[in-house]
Amino acid sequence: MSLSKNLVAFALLVFAVLSRFLPHLPNFTPVLAISIFAGVYLSNRWLAIALPLGIMLISDLVIGLHDMIPVIYGLFVVYAIIGMKIKDRLGLGSLAIAGLAGSVSFFVITNFFVWLTSGMYTLNAQGLVECYIAAIPFFKYSLLGDFTYVSVLFGSYYLLEKNGFVASTQAA
């Protein structure tokens, strides 16, 4: 029995969303992977963009709102758009590049704004370097989480598609 691509994609995303609320290492979250995955597999572009934003809003309402919301949410919109752009040439290489670029850009951009707005660091080159150095332990968990969730989401979907559980056609 072949299931709808959107149904299978949605089920895998629900799994990833639920994992956001389980105990985890700092920054070991599925949201970057969900953003890219939604961009690739959800046929409705607005839903692909809204899904990671909804995940973040719901979790931020539970965990706590913060000043970095515009920056972080904006990055997840970008990652969903990247998913839409790699949809037609999806492969290990494009996924690896998208995941790594996502992890690195998230680290660089969010920590720049932490340095700029938090008041925790002096607003000079030394303060910027201190900010990035302090964030390195979180970066390794981001990389590990992004690699894990990209692998699980896309790998599971691929295996389901290859074994006939999902209609084998162009991405939905």
XYZ file of N, CA, C and O in Angstrom:
688
model
N 0.847 -1.188 0.000
C 0.000 0.000 0.000
C 0.885 1.240 0.000
O 1.767 1.386 0.826
N 0.637 2.123 -0.920
C 1.421 3.326 -1.060
C 0.701 4.498 -0.392
O -0.455 4.760 -0.679
N 1.409 5.180 0.477
C 0.840 6.316 1.192
C 1.179 7.620 0.471
O 2.140 7.703 -0.283
N 0.415 8.645 0.754
C 0.659 9.979 0.209
C 1.999 10.504 0.712
O 2.347 10.342 1.878
N 2.750 11.147 -0.190
C 4.026 11.757 0.211
C 3.816 12.761 1.345
O 4.592 12.803 2.292
N 2.774 13.572 1.237
C 2.519 14.566 2.277
C 2.199 13.912 3.611
O 2.629 14.395 4.659
N 1.454 12.806 3.607
C 1.114 12.117 4.846
C 2.361 11.551 5.518
O 2.564 11.717 6.722
N 3.218 10.900 4.740
C 4.448 10.331 5.297
C 5.373 11.445 5.785
O 5.930 11.369 6.876
N 5.513 12.498 4.979
C 6.355 13.625 5.387
C 5.826 14.238 6.673
O 6.586 14.533 7.599
N 4.507 14.389 6.760
C 3.908 14.970 7.957
C 4.151 14.077 9.177
O 4.496 14.571 10.259
N 4.021 12.764 9.034
C 4.250 11.836 10.148
C 5.698 11.911 10.636
O 5.954 11.941 11.848
N 6.644 11.960 9.708
C 8.050 12.087 10.102
C 8.303 13.425 10.797
O 9.068 13.504 11.764
N 7.642 14.469 10.335
C 7.802 15.772 10.970
C 7.200 15.789 12.371
O 7.772 16.381 13.288
N 6.066 15.114 12.555
C 5.468 15.032 13.890
C 6.448 14.365 14.855
O 6.653 14.834 15.976
N 7.076 13.291 14.402
C 8.092 12.625 15.221
C 9.195 13.610 15.621
O 9.589 13.688 16.787
N 9.680 14.371 14.658
C 10.752 15.319 14.936
C 10.295 16.433 15.873
O 11.030 16.859 16.765
N 9.058 16.888 15.699
C 8.515 17.938 16.568
C 8.436 17.435 18.005
O 8.847 18.125 18.943
N 7.924 16.237 18.181
C 7.815 15.683 19.529
C 9.184 15.554 20.185
O 9.325 15.771 21.393
N 10.194 15.246 19.385
C 11.534 15.104 19.953
C 12.082 16.436 20.453
O 12.986 16.460 21.286
N 11.525 17.541 20.005
C 11.949 18.872 20.475
C 11.665 19.037 21.970
O 12.343 19.783 22.649
N 10.656 18.309 22.454
C 10.249 18.452 23.854
C 10.847 17.388 24.768
O 10.613 17.414 25.963
N 11.599 16.451 24.212
C 12.280 15.455 25.030
C 13.556 16.066 25.596
O 14.113 16.992 25.008
N 14.040 15.537 26.709
C 15.331 16.033 27.209
C 16.417 15.824 26.144
O 16.450 14.775 25.491
N 17.246 16.838 25.958
C 18.285 16.742 24.939
C 19.478 17.628 25.308
O 19.381 18.488 26.174
N 20.590 17.380 24.628
C 21.770 18.218 24.803
C 21.455 19.642 24.331
O 20.577 19.831 23.492
N 22.174 20.639 24.826
C 21.930 22.012 24.368
C 22.077 22.125 22.849
O 23.047 21.645 22.272
N 21.098 22.710 22.201
C 21.079 22.963 20.756
C 20.982 21.696 19.906
O 21.116 21.767 18.696
N 20.757 20.552 20.503
C 20.570 19.296 19.758
C 19.076 19.194 19.458
O 18.326 18.553 20.180
N 18.656 19.906 18.408
C 17.232 19.992 18.094
C 16.978 19.663 16.625
O 17.888 19.750 15.794
N 15.735 19.330 16.283
C 15.415 18.931 14.916
C 14.957 20.063 13.999
O 14.650 19.814 12.840
N 14.905 21.292 14.467
C 14.204 22.335 13.719
C 14.890 22.691 12.399
O 14.219 22.905 11.394
N 16.208 22.736 12.344
C 16.879 22.995 11.075
C 16.558 21.879 10.081
O 16.204 22.142 8.933
N 16.652 20.637 10.518
C 16.344 19.501 9.639
C 14.880 19.525 9.205
O 14.572 19.256 8.037
N 13.995 19.862 10.109
C 12.570 19.958 9.777
C 12.359 21.034 8.717
O 11.589 20.850 7.770
N 13.040 22.151 8.852
C 12.898 23.246 7.888
C 13.309 22.803 6.491
O 12.580 23.036 5.518
N 14.470 22.178 6.383
C 14.946 21.711 5.071
C 14.014 20.624 4.534
O 13.614 20.654 3.368
N 13.652 19.675 5.387
C 12.781 18.567 4.989
C 11.423 19.076 4.504
O 10.919 18.636 3.471
N 10.855 19.998 5.243
C 9.558 20.566 4.843
C 9.671 21.266 3.502
O 8.785 21.151 2.650
N 10.757 21.988 3.284
C 10.961 22.652 2.005
C 11.054 21.676 0.847
O 10.584 21.956 -0.256
N 11.648 20.517 1.091
C 11.786 19.511 0.039
C 10.477 18.767 -0.196
O 10.052 18.586 -1.331
N 9.806 18.321 0.861
C 8.727 17.354 0.703
C 7.302 17.872 0.860
O 6.375 17.179 0.452
N 7.097 19.016 1.451
C 5.723 19.505 1.557
C 5.368 20.269 0.282
O 6.093 21.175 -0.124
N 4.264 19.894 -0.329
C 3.895 20.495 -1.604
C 3.434 21.947 -1.447
O 3.562 22.740 -2.371
N 2.926 22.305 -0.288
C 2.477 23.671 -0.047
C 3.654 24.479 0.514
O 4.112 24.242 1.627
N 4.129 25.441 -0.271
C 5.297 26.237 0.145
C 5.050 27.019 1.435
O 5.944 27.171 2.254
N 3.847 27.533 1.590
C 3.543 28.315 2.797
C 3.555 27.421 4.021
O 4.013 27.831 5.090
N 3.069 26.196 3.884
C 3.102 25.245 4.999
C 4.545 24.869 5.325
O 4.906 24.764 6.496
N 5.361 24.710 4.289
C 6.771 24.379 4.506
C 7.482 25.474 5.296
O 8.367 25.184 6.105
N 7.093 26.708 5.089
C 7.686 27.825 5.834
C 7.036 27.961 7.213
O 7.708 28.190 8.210
N 5.719 27.786 7.258
C 4.986 27.975 8.516
C 5.284 26.881 9.539
O 5.268 27.151 10.747
N 5.564 25.666 9.069
C 5.767 24.556 10.008
C 6.915 24.800 10.984
O 6.712 24.731 12.201
N 8.137 25.121 10.520
C 9.199 25.375 11.498
C 8.914 26.593 12.383
O 9.279 26.610 13.563
N 8.241 27.599 11.813
C 7.892 28.770 12.622
C 6.888 28.391 13.704
O 6.990 28.849 14.852
N 5.921 27.553 13.363
C 4.945 27.083 14.343
C 5.595 26.258 15.438
O 5.276 26.403 16.617
N 6.528 25.388 15.040
C 7.264 24.579 16.018
C 8.003 25.486 16.990
O 7.958 25.295 18.208
N 8.686 26.478 16.457
C 9.447 27.386 17.308
C 8.528 28.201 18.207
O 8.816 28.373 19.393
N 7.423 28.699 17.668
C 6.505 29.502 18.468
C 5.927 28.672 19.615
O 5.921 29.116 20.770
N 5.466 27.474 19.310
C 4.895 26.611 20.357
C 5.944 26.292 21.412
O 5.692 26.427 22.609
N 7.134 25.908 20.973
C 8.160 25.566 21.960
C 8.630 26.797 22.725
O 8.895 26.719 23.928
N 8.723 27.956 22.058
C 9.118 29.175 22.777
C 8.053 29.605 23.787
O 8.386 30.157 24.838
N 6.788 29.361 23.489
C 5.739 29.674 24.462
C 5.849 28.781 25.692
O 5.533 29.201 26.804
N 6.330 27.548 25.489
C 6.513 26.618 26.610
C 7.834 26.889 27.327
O 7.889 27.000 28.543
N 8.917 27.015 26.550
C 10.259 27.166 27.109
C 10.520 28.591 27.569
O 11.169 28.816 28.580
N 10.017 29.549 26.815
C 10.207 30.953 27.154
C 10.543 31.792 25.935
O 11.335 31.370 25.083
N 9.938 32.960 25.846
C 10.199 33.880 24.742
C 11.547 34.568 24.968
O 12.021 34.670 26.097
N 12.147 35.048 23.887
C 13.485 35.639 23.988
C 13.666 36.711 22.921
O 12.870 36.821 21.993
N 14.722 37.480 23.047
C 14.989 38.589 22.133
C 15.469 38.150 20.748
O 15.452 38.945 19.819
N 15.897 36.918 20.618
C 16.461 36.443 19.349
C 15.411 35.876 18.397
O 15.756 35.370 17.326
N 14.148 35.969 18.754
C 13.082 35.381 17.928
C 13.150 35.837 16.467
O 13.129 34.992 15.571
N 13.242 37.133 16.168
C 13.262 37.519 14.746
C 14.429 36.904 13.972
O 14.259 36.454 12.838
N 15.590 36.848 14.573
C 16.775 36.304 13.904
C 16.618 34.796 13.702
O 16.816 34.275 12.594
N 16.278 34.089 14.740
C 16.177 32.627 14.674
C 15.047 32.196 13.744
O 15.238 31.330 12.883
N 13.900 32.797 13.878
C 12.778 32.436 13.009
C 13.106 32.755 11.551
O 12.764 31.997 10.647
N 13.762 33.880 11.328
C 14.158 34.239 9.967
C 15.090 33.207 9.351
O 14.970 32.868 8.168
N 16.007 32.687 10.152
C 16.913 31.651 9.643
C 16.151 30.384 9.268
O 16.445 29.761 8.237
N 15.149 30.007 10.053
C 14.391 28.800 9.719
C 13.560 28.986 8.453
O 13.349 28.029 7.701
N 13.123 30.199 8.179
C 12.465 30.485 6.898
C 13.468 30.268 5.759
O 13.160 29.629 4.747
N 14.675 30.770 5.935
C 15.718 30.602 4.919
C 15.994 29.115 4.683
O 16.118 28.674 3.535
N 16.066 28.319 5.747
C 16.366 26.890 5.587
C 15.240 26.168 4.853
O 15.501 25.259 4.056
N 13.988 26.559 5.085
C 12.869 25.962 4.344
C 12.982 26.322 2.857
O 12.757 25.465 1.980
N 13.355 27.547 2.567
C 13.530 27.963 1.170
C 14.691 27.200 0.526
O 14.605 26.790 -0.637
N 15.758 26.975 1.280
C 16.871 26.165 0.768
C 16.368 24.761 0.418
O 16.721 24.207 -0.626
N 15.523 24.186 1.273
C 14.930 22.883 0.965
C 14.171 22.911 -0.348
O 14.269 21.991 -1.161
N 13.404 23.970 -0.574
C 12.672 24.109 -1.838
C 13.629 24.190 -3.023
O 13.335 23.661 -4.102
N 14.760 24.842 -2.828
C 15.725 25.033 -3.917
C 16.483 23.743 -4.249
O 16.863 23.546 -5.403
N 16.735 22.877 -3.263
C 17.489 21.645 -3.542
C 16.579 20.477 -3.910
O 17.058 19.402 -4.246
N 15.282 20.686 -3.874
C 14.290 19.638 -4.130
C 14.563 18.862 -5.418
O 14.502 17.638 -5.433
N 14.881 19.542 -6.496
C 15.055 18.895 -7.793
C 16.414 18.226 -7.971
O 16.611 17.493 -8.925
N 17.357 18.491 -7.099
C 18.677 17.853 -7.183
C 19.059 17.251 -5.833
O 20.220 17.296 -5.418
N 18.074 16.662 -5.182
C 18.264 16.096 -3.852
C 19.214 14.904 -3.896
O 19.053 13.997 -4.708
N 20.197 14.919 -3.048
C 21.154 13.828 -2.930
C 21.962 14.013 -1.667
O 21.795 15.003 -0.934
N 22.845 13.071 -1.395
C 23.673 13.161 -0.188
C 24.495 14.450 -0.168
O 24.621 15.087 0.872
N 25.056 14.809 -1.315
C 25.880 16.019 -1.382
C 25.091 17.278 -1.075
O 25.516 18.106 -0.263
N 23.934 17.427 -1.713
C 23.138 18.633 -1.479
C 22.626 18.682 -0.044
O 22.569 19.754 0.564
N 22.283 17.517 0.507
C 21.838 17.492 1.907
C 22.978 17.824 2.862
O 22.790 18.557 3.834
N 24.149 17.270 2.593
C 25.309 17.546 3.453
C 25.657 19.031 3.420
O 25.902 19.642 4.465
N 25.659 19.599 2.222
C 25.974 21.030 2.095
C 24.905 21.877 2.782
O 25.230 22.812 3.526
N 23.629 21.555 2.548
C 22.546 22.333 3.171
C 22.606 22.230 4.691
O 22.460 23.235 5.392
N 22.820 21.024 5.218
C 22.884 20.843 6.671
C 24.077 21.551 7.289
O 23.944 22.247 8.299
N 25.248 21.380 6.688
C 26.451 22.027 7.217
C 26.361 23.548 7.099
O 26.674 24.268 8.055
N 25.908 24.026 5.943
C 25.755 25.476 5.770
C 24.734 26.025 6.759
O 24.916 27.128 7.299
N 23.669 25.268 7.008
C 22.675 25.692 7.988
C 23.260 25.782 9.383
O 23.059 26.774 10.091
N 23.997 24.753 9.781
C 24.617 24.752 11.110
C 25.591 25.910 11.285
O 25.566 26.614 12.299
N 26.448 26.092 10.287
C 27.465 27.149 10.369
C 26.811 28.531 10.351
O 27.161 29.402 11.158
N 25.856 28.735 9.446
C 25.216 30.052 9.379
C 24.439 30.351 10.662
O 24.446 31.490 11.145
N 23.789 29.339 11.231
C 23.073 29.543 12.487
C 24.048 29.982 13.581
O 23.788 30.940 14.314
N 25.181 29.295 13.678
C 26.200 29.636 14.674
C 26.710 31.060 14.474
O 26.740 31.863 15.408
N 27.109 31.380 13.252
C 27.710 32.692 12.964
C 26.704 33.816 13.195
O 27.000 34.806 13.868
N 25.502 33.659 12.651
C 24.522 34.752 12.696
C 23.934 34.936 14.086
O 23.870 36.065 14.594
N 23.517 33.857 14.731
C 22.904 34.022 16.054
C 23.906 34.531 17.077
O 23.567 35.374 17.908
N 25.136 34.053 17.012
C 26.122 34.533 17.982
C 26.564 35.954 17.698
O 26.899 36.694 18.631
N 26.530 36.373 16.445
C 26.783 37.776 16.142
C 25.729 38.646 16.827
O 26.050 39.667 17.449
N 24.468 38.230 16.739
C 23.399 39.021 17.365
C 23.436 38.930 18.889
O 23.062 39.887 19.574
N 23.891 37.804 19.431
C 24.096 37.721 20.886
C 25.152 38.751 21.290
O 24.963 39.506 22.248
N 26.261 38.787 20.567
C 27.316 39.758 20.857
C 26.789 41.184 20.746
O 27.046 42.026 21.611
N 26.016 41.450 19.696
C 25.543 42.798 19.417
C 24.486 43.284 20.410
O 24.467 44.465 20.773
N 23.624 42.389 20.886
C 22.451 42.840 21.642
C 22.389 42.405 23.103
O 21.595 42.964 23.856
N 23.189 41.441 23.511
C 22.993 40.873 24.855
C 23.569 41.713 25.984
O 23.146 41.581 27.128
N 24.566 42.524 25.673
C 25.239 43.273 26.734
C 26.227 42.416 27.512
O 26.839 42.881 28.474
N 26.414 41.180 27.122
C 27.330 40.274 27.824
C 28.781 40.465 27.386
O 29.699 40.028 28.074
N 28.985 41.092 26.230
C 30.322 41.219 25.658
C 30.563 42.668 25.253
O 29.638 43.382 24.884
N 31.829 43.073 25.307
C 32.166 44.412 24.834
C 31.963 44.465 23.323
O 32.186 43.474 22.624
N 31.519 45.592 22.838
C 31.220 45.738 21.409
C 32.474 46.126 20.631
O 32.574 47.209 20.045
N 33.438 45.217 20.664
C 34.668 45.375 19.891
C 35.094 43.983 19.419
O 34.413 42.990 19.699
N 36.213 43.919 18.706
C 36.669 42.644 18.142
C 36.921 41.603 19.229
O 36.577 40.423 19.064
N 37.478 42.022 20.351
C 37.754 41.087 21.433
C 36.454 40.507 21.981
O 36.354 39.302 22.231
N 35.439 41.337 22.156
C 34.153 40.855 22.647
C 33.502 39.884 21.675
O 32.905 38.878 22.087
N 33.626 40.163 20.384
C 33.070 39.273 19.367
C 33.759 37.909 19.405
O 33.096 36.865 19.383
N 35.072 37.927 19.500
C 35.831 36.671 19.585
C 35.442 35.908 20.847
O 35.232 34.686 20.814
N 35.316 36.606 21.970
C 34.919 35.955 23.227
C 33.537 35.311 23.089
O 33.303 34.209 23.596
N 32.633 35.986 22.423
C 31.283 35.470 22.217
C 31.321 34.170 21.415
O 30.695 33.172 21.792
N 32.062 34.189 20.311
C 32.145 32.978 19.482
C 32.845 31.830 20.223
O 32.426 30.677 20.123
N 33.874 32.136 20.978
C 34.569 31.094 21.736
C 33.633 30.482 22.779
O 33.590 29.257 22.952
N 32.869 31.318 23.459
C 31.935 30.820 24.476
C 30.845 29.941 23.858
O 30.288 29.069 24.534
N 30.560 30.144 22.586
C 29.481 29.399 21.920
C 29.939 28.081 21.307
O 29.095 27.277 20.883
N 31.228 27.831 21.244
C 31.732 26.621 20.587
C 31.131 25.333 21.167
O 30.744 24.448 20.391
N 31.005 25.185 22.484
C 30.405 23.937 22.987
C 28.977 23.709 22.467
O 28.588 22.568 22.215
N 28.228 24.769 22.282
C 26.869 24.641 21.755
C 26.900 24.275 20.270
O 26.034 23.562 19.781
N 27.903 24.779 19.560
C 28.019 24.511 18.134
C 28.217 23.024 17.861
O 27.629 22.476 16.925
N 29.023 22.370 18.669
C 29.248 20.937 18.415
C 27.946 20.160 18.583
O 27.680 19.225 17.822
N 27.103 20.569 19.536
C 25.818 19.886 19.697
C 24.859 20.230 18.553
O 24.072 19.386 18.130
N 24.930 21.453 18.055
C 24.116 21.827 16.895
C 24.492 20.976 15.686
O 23.624 20.447 14.989
N 25.793 20.876 15.431
C 26.257 20.055 14.310
C 25.788 18.615 14.452
O 25.279 18.015 13.499
N 25.962 18.061 15.631
C 25.562 16.677 15.878
C 24.049 16.510 15.721
O 23.584 15.562 15.089
N 23.281 17.428 16.269
C 21.828 17.361 16.162
C 21.353 17.536 14.729
O 20.496 16.778 14.250
N 21.925 18.505 14.018
C 21.524 18.736 12.634
C 21.865 17.516 11.776
O 21.048 17.055 10.969
N 23.063 16.962 11.948
C 23.455 15.765 11.197
C 22.523 14.595 11.520
O 22.056 13.891 10.621
N 22.226 14.408 12.789
C 21.364 13.299 13.211
C 19.966 13.439 12.630
O 19.438 12.501 12.021
N 19.352 14.601 12.804
C 17.972 14.770 12.356
C 17.837 14.825 10.838
O 16.855 14.314 10.292
N 18.799 15.413 10.142
C 18.759 15.379 8.669
C 18.853 13.922 8.212
O 18.092 13.470 7.352
N 19.761 13.165 8.817
C 19.919 11.751 8.456
C 18.659 10.949 8.745
O 18.214 10.152 7.905
N 18.072 11.133 9.912
C 16.888 10.366 10.292
C 15.689 10.735 9.413
O 15.002 9.852 8.892
N 15.423 12.023 9.242
C 14.263 12.434 8.445
C 14.391 12.000 6.984
O 13.509 11.335 6.441
N 15.475 12.377 6.354
C 15.629 12.066 4.938
C 15.888 10.582 4.714
O 15.387 9.999 3.750
N 16.650 9.958 5.614
C 16.911 8.524 5.477
C 15.652 7.695 5.644
O 15.399 6.762 4.868
N 14.840 8.023 6.621
C 13.577 7.303 6.836
C 12.655 7.463 5.643
O 12.056 6.498 5.169
N 12.559 8.680 5.155
C 11.690 8.937 4.010
C 12.176 8.155 2.792
O 11.393 7.522 2.081
N 13.477 8.170 2.558
C 14.057 7.441 1.425
C 13.755 5.952 1.532
O 13.350 5.317 0.549
N 13.960 5.370 2.720
C 13.702 3.940 2.896
C 12.228 3.610 2.706
O 11.885 2.592 2.095
N 11.349 4.456 3.215
C 9.915 4.233 3.025
C 9.548 4.313 1.540
O 8.764 3.502 1.039
N 10.130 5.266 0.849
C 9.856 5.420 -0.577
C 10.415 4.229 -1.366
O 9.734 3.656 -2.220
N 11.645 3.831 -1.058
C 12.316 2.736 -1.759
C 11.577 1.412 -1.567
O 11.544 0.573 -2.461
N 10.962 1.218 -0.415
C 10.242 -0.018 -0.122
C 8.757 0.048 -0.475
O 7.987 -0.820 -0.080
N 8.366 1.081 -1.200
C 7.018 1.156 -1.728
C 5.952 1.683 -0.785
O 4.773 1.640 -1.108
N 6.352 2.192 0.365
C 5.369 2.736 1.293
C 4.946 4.153 0.921
O 3.958 4.667 1.404
N 5.772 4.790 0.076
C 5.467 6.131 -0.408
C 5.557 6.066 -1.931
O 6.463 5.444 -2.477
N 4.614 6.692 -2.604
C 4.621 6.714 -4.055
C 5.948 7.267 -4.550
O 6.369 8.338 -4.120
N 6.627 6.534 -5.415
C 7.947 6.920 -5.896
C 7.826 7.823 -7.114
O 7.839 7.362 -8.254
N 7.688 9.113 -6.845
C 7.608 10.123 -7.899
C 8.444 11.300 -7.474
O 9.053 11.292 -6.404
N 8.435 12.328 -8.261
C 9.128 13.569 -7.893
C 8.617 14.034 -6.543
O 7.474 13.762 -6.184
N 9.444 14.751 -5.765
C 9.036 15.239 -4.441
C 7.714 15.962 -4.544
O 7.464 16.686 -5.496
N 6.854 15.768 -3.530
C 5.496 16.353 -3.532
C 5.529 17.849 -3.462
O 6.422 18.454 -2.980
